[in-house]
Coordinates of C-alpha atoms in Angstrom, one line a residue:
X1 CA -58.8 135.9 -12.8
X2 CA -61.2 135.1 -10.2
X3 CA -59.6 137.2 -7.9
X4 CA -59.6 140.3 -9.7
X5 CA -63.3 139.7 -10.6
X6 CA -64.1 139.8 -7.0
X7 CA -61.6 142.7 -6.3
X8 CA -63.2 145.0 -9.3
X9 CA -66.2 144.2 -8.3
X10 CA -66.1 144.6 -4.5
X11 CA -64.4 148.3 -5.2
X12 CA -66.7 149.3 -7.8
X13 CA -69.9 148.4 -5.8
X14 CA -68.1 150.4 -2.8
X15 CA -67.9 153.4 -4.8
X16 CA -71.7 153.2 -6.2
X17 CA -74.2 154.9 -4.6
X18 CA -77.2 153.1 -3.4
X19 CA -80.4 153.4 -6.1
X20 CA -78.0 153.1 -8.8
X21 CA -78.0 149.6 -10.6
X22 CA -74.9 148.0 -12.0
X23 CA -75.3 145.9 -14.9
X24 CA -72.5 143.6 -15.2
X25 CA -71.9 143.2 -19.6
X26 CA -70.9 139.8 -19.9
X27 CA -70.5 139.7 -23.6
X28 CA -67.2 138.2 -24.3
X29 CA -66.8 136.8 -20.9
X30 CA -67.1 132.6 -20.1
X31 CA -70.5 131.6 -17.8
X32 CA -67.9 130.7 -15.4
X33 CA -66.7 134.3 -14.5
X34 CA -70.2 135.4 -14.9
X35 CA -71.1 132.5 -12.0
X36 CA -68.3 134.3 -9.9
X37 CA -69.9 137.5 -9.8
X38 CA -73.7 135.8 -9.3
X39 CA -71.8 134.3 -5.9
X40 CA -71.0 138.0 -4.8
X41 CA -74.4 139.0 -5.4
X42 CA -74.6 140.4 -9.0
X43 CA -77.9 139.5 -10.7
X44 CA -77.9 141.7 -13.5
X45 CA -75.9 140.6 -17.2
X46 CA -75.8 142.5 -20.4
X47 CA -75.4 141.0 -23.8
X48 CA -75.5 142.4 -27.9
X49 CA -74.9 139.3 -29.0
X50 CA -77.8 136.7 -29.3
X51 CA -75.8 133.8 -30.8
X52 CA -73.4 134.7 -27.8
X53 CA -75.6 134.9 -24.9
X54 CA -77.6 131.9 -25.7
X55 CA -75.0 129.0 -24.6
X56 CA -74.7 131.3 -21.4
X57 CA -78.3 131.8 -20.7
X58 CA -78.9 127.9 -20.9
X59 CA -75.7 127.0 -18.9
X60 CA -77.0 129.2 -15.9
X61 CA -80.4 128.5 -16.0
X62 CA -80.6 127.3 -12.6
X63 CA -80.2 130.6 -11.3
X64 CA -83.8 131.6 -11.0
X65 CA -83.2 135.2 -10.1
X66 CA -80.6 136.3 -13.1
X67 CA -82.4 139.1 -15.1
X68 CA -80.8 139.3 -18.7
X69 CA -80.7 142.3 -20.6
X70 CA -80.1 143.3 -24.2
X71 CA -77.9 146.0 -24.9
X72 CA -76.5 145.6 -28.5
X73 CA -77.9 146.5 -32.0
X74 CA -81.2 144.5 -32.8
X75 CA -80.9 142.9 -35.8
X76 CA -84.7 142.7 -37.2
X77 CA -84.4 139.0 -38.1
X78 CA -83.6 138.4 -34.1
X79 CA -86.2 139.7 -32.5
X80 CA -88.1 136.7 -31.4
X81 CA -85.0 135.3 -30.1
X82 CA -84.4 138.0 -27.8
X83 CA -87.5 138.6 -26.8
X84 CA -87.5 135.1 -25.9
X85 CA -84.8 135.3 -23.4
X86 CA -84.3 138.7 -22.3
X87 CA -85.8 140.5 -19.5
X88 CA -84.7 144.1 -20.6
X89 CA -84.2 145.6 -24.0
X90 CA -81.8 149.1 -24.2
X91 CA -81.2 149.3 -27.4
X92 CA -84.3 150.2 -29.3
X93 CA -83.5 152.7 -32.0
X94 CA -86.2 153.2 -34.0
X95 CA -90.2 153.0 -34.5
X96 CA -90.0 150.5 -36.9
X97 CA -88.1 148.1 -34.5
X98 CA -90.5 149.3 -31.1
X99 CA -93.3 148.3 -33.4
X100 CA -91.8 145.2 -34.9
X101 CA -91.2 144.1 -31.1
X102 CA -94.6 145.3 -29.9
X103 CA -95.9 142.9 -32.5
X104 CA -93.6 140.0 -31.7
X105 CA -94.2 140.6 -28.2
X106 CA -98.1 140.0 -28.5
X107 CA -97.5 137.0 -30.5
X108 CA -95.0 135.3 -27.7
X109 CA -97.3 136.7 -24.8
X110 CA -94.3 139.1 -23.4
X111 CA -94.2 142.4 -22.1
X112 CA -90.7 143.3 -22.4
X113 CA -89.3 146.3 -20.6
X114 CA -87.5 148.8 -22.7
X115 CA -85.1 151.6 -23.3
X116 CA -85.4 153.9 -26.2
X117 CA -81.6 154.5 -27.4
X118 CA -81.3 158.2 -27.8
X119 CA -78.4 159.6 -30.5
X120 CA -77.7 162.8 -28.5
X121 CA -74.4 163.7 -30.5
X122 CA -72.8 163.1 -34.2
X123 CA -71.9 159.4 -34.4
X124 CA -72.0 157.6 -37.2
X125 CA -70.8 154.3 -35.6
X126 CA -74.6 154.6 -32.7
X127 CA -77.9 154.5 -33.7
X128 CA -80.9 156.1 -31.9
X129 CA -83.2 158.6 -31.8
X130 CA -82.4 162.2 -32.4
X131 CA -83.9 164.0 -28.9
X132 CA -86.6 166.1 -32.0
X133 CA -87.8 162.7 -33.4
X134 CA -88.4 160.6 -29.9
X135 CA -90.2 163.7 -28.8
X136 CA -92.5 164.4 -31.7
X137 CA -92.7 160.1 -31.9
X138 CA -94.0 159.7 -28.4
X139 CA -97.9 159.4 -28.6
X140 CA -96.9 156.5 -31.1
X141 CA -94.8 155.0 -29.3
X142 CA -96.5 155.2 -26.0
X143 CA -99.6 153.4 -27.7
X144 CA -97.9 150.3 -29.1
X145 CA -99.2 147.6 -26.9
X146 CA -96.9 144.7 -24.6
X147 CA -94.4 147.4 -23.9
X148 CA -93.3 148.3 -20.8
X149 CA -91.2 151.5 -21.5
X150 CA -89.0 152.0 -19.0
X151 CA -86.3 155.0 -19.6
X152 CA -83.6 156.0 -22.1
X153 CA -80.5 154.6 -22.7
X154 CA -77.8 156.8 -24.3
X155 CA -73.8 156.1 -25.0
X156 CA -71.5 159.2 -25.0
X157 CA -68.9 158.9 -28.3
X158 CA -65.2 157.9 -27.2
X159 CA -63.6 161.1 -28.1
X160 CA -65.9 163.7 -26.2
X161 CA -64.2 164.9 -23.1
X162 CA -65.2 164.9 -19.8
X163 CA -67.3 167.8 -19.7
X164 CA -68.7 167.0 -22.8
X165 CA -69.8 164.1 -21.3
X166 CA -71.4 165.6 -18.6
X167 CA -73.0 167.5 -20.9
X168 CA -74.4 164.7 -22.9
X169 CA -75.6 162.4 -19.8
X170 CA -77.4 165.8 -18.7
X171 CA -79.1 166.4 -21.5
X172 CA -80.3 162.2 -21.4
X173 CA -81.5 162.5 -17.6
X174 CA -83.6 166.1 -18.8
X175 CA -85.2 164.2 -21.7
X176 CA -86.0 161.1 -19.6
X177 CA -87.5 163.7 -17.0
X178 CA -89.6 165.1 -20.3
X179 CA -91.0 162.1 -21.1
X180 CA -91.5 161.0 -17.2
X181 CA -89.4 158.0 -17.5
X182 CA -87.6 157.0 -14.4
X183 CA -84.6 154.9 -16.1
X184 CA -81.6 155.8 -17.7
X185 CA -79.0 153.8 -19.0
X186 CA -76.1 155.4 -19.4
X187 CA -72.4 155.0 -18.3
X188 CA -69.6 152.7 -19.5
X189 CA -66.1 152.0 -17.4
X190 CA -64.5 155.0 -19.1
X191 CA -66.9 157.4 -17.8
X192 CA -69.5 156.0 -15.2
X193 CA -69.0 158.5 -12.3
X194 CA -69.4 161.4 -14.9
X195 CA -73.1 159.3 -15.5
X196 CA -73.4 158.9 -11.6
X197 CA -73.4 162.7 -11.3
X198 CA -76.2 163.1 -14.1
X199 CA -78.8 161.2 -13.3
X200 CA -77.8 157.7 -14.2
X201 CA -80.2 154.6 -12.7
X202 CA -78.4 151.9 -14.5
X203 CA -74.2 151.7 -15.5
X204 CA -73.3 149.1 -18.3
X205 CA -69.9 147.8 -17.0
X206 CA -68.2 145.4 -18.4
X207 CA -64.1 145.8 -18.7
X208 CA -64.0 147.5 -15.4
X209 CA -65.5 144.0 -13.9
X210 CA -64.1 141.7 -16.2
X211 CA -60.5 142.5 -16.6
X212 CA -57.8 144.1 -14.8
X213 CA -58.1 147.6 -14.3
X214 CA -56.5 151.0 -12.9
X215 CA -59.0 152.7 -10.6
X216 CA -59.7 156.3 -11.0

């Protein structure tokens, strides 16, 4: 296991360009293999699972420089808990949540940075904002305080084919521009060079790190 690991990630940081970060999703994956990847040089975790992450988090605390990030559905009633450990938020969907963690935020003395998850196709198994309701929600959300808003994230839905996809990422990279947000989060192991060629800043990779693969 280790090997591969090292192998997957050796190949993939190969074939990504430089300015584009790779966030390693950990969720489902042991400390250990997450420790294997921190000794090639791989600071950056994802989680979307609180209960999860949390045993992790506290097992690798002595690594100073690990930045964690949030990338699942926010349930309301863990808010504080996230925002208590994570560095980075993706996956806020709504302006009842951004204002729910604005509040939290001042209370626990954090500035989080965060992603607004944008819905830019049919999906009924994503949230996010439709592109209309982030755009005509901005001044709101731009005034909520102990926010650092940082980009968009966006996930393309598993049966939309490649071109499709490019389609989609464009559109997220265009919006981001719109809103003069440098970040966007989008790209998953099935389709991450299709992100790389639309504007992506940050991939979420997590099977093509964590378990055997067949390179494209």
């Amino acid at each position: 296991m280790s090997i591969n690991i090292a192998s997957n990630y050796k190949k993939l940081k190969a074939q990504i360009p430089k300015g584009i970060n790779l966030l390693a999703v950990s969720k489902g994956n042991s400390s250990t293999s997450i420790r294997q990847l921190i000794e090639l040089g791989q600071f950056h975790f994802g989680e979307s699972k609180l209960q999860e992450a949390l045993p992790k988090i506290g097992q690798l605390r002595e690594f100073s420089n690990l930045t964690w990030h949030f990338i699942g559905r926010i349930q309301s009633n863990k808010v504080r808990g996230i925002l208590k450990s994570f560095d980075v938020i993706h996956s806020v969907d709504s302006l009842l949540l951004a204002e729910k963690i604005s509040r939290i935020s001042l209370e626990e003395k954090k500035t989080p940075r965060i992603m607004f998850q944008v819905k830019l196709r049919d999906d009924p198994q994503k949230g996010g904002f439709l592109r209309n309701e982030i755009l005509d929600m901005w001044p709101k959300l731009c005034e909520l305080p102990n926010l650092q808003t940082i980009g968009l994230m966006t996930m393309s839905p598993i049966d939309l084919k490649v071109n499709e996809r490019i389609l989609l990422f464009r559109e997220c990279r265009l919006l981001a521009d719109q809103l003069k947000l440098r970040e966007c989060s989008m790209g998953m192991s099935q389709d991450w060079m299709e992100a790389i060629q639309e504007g992506a800043t940050w991939l979420r990779l997590g099977s093509s790190l964590f378990r055997n693969r067949i390179d494209k």
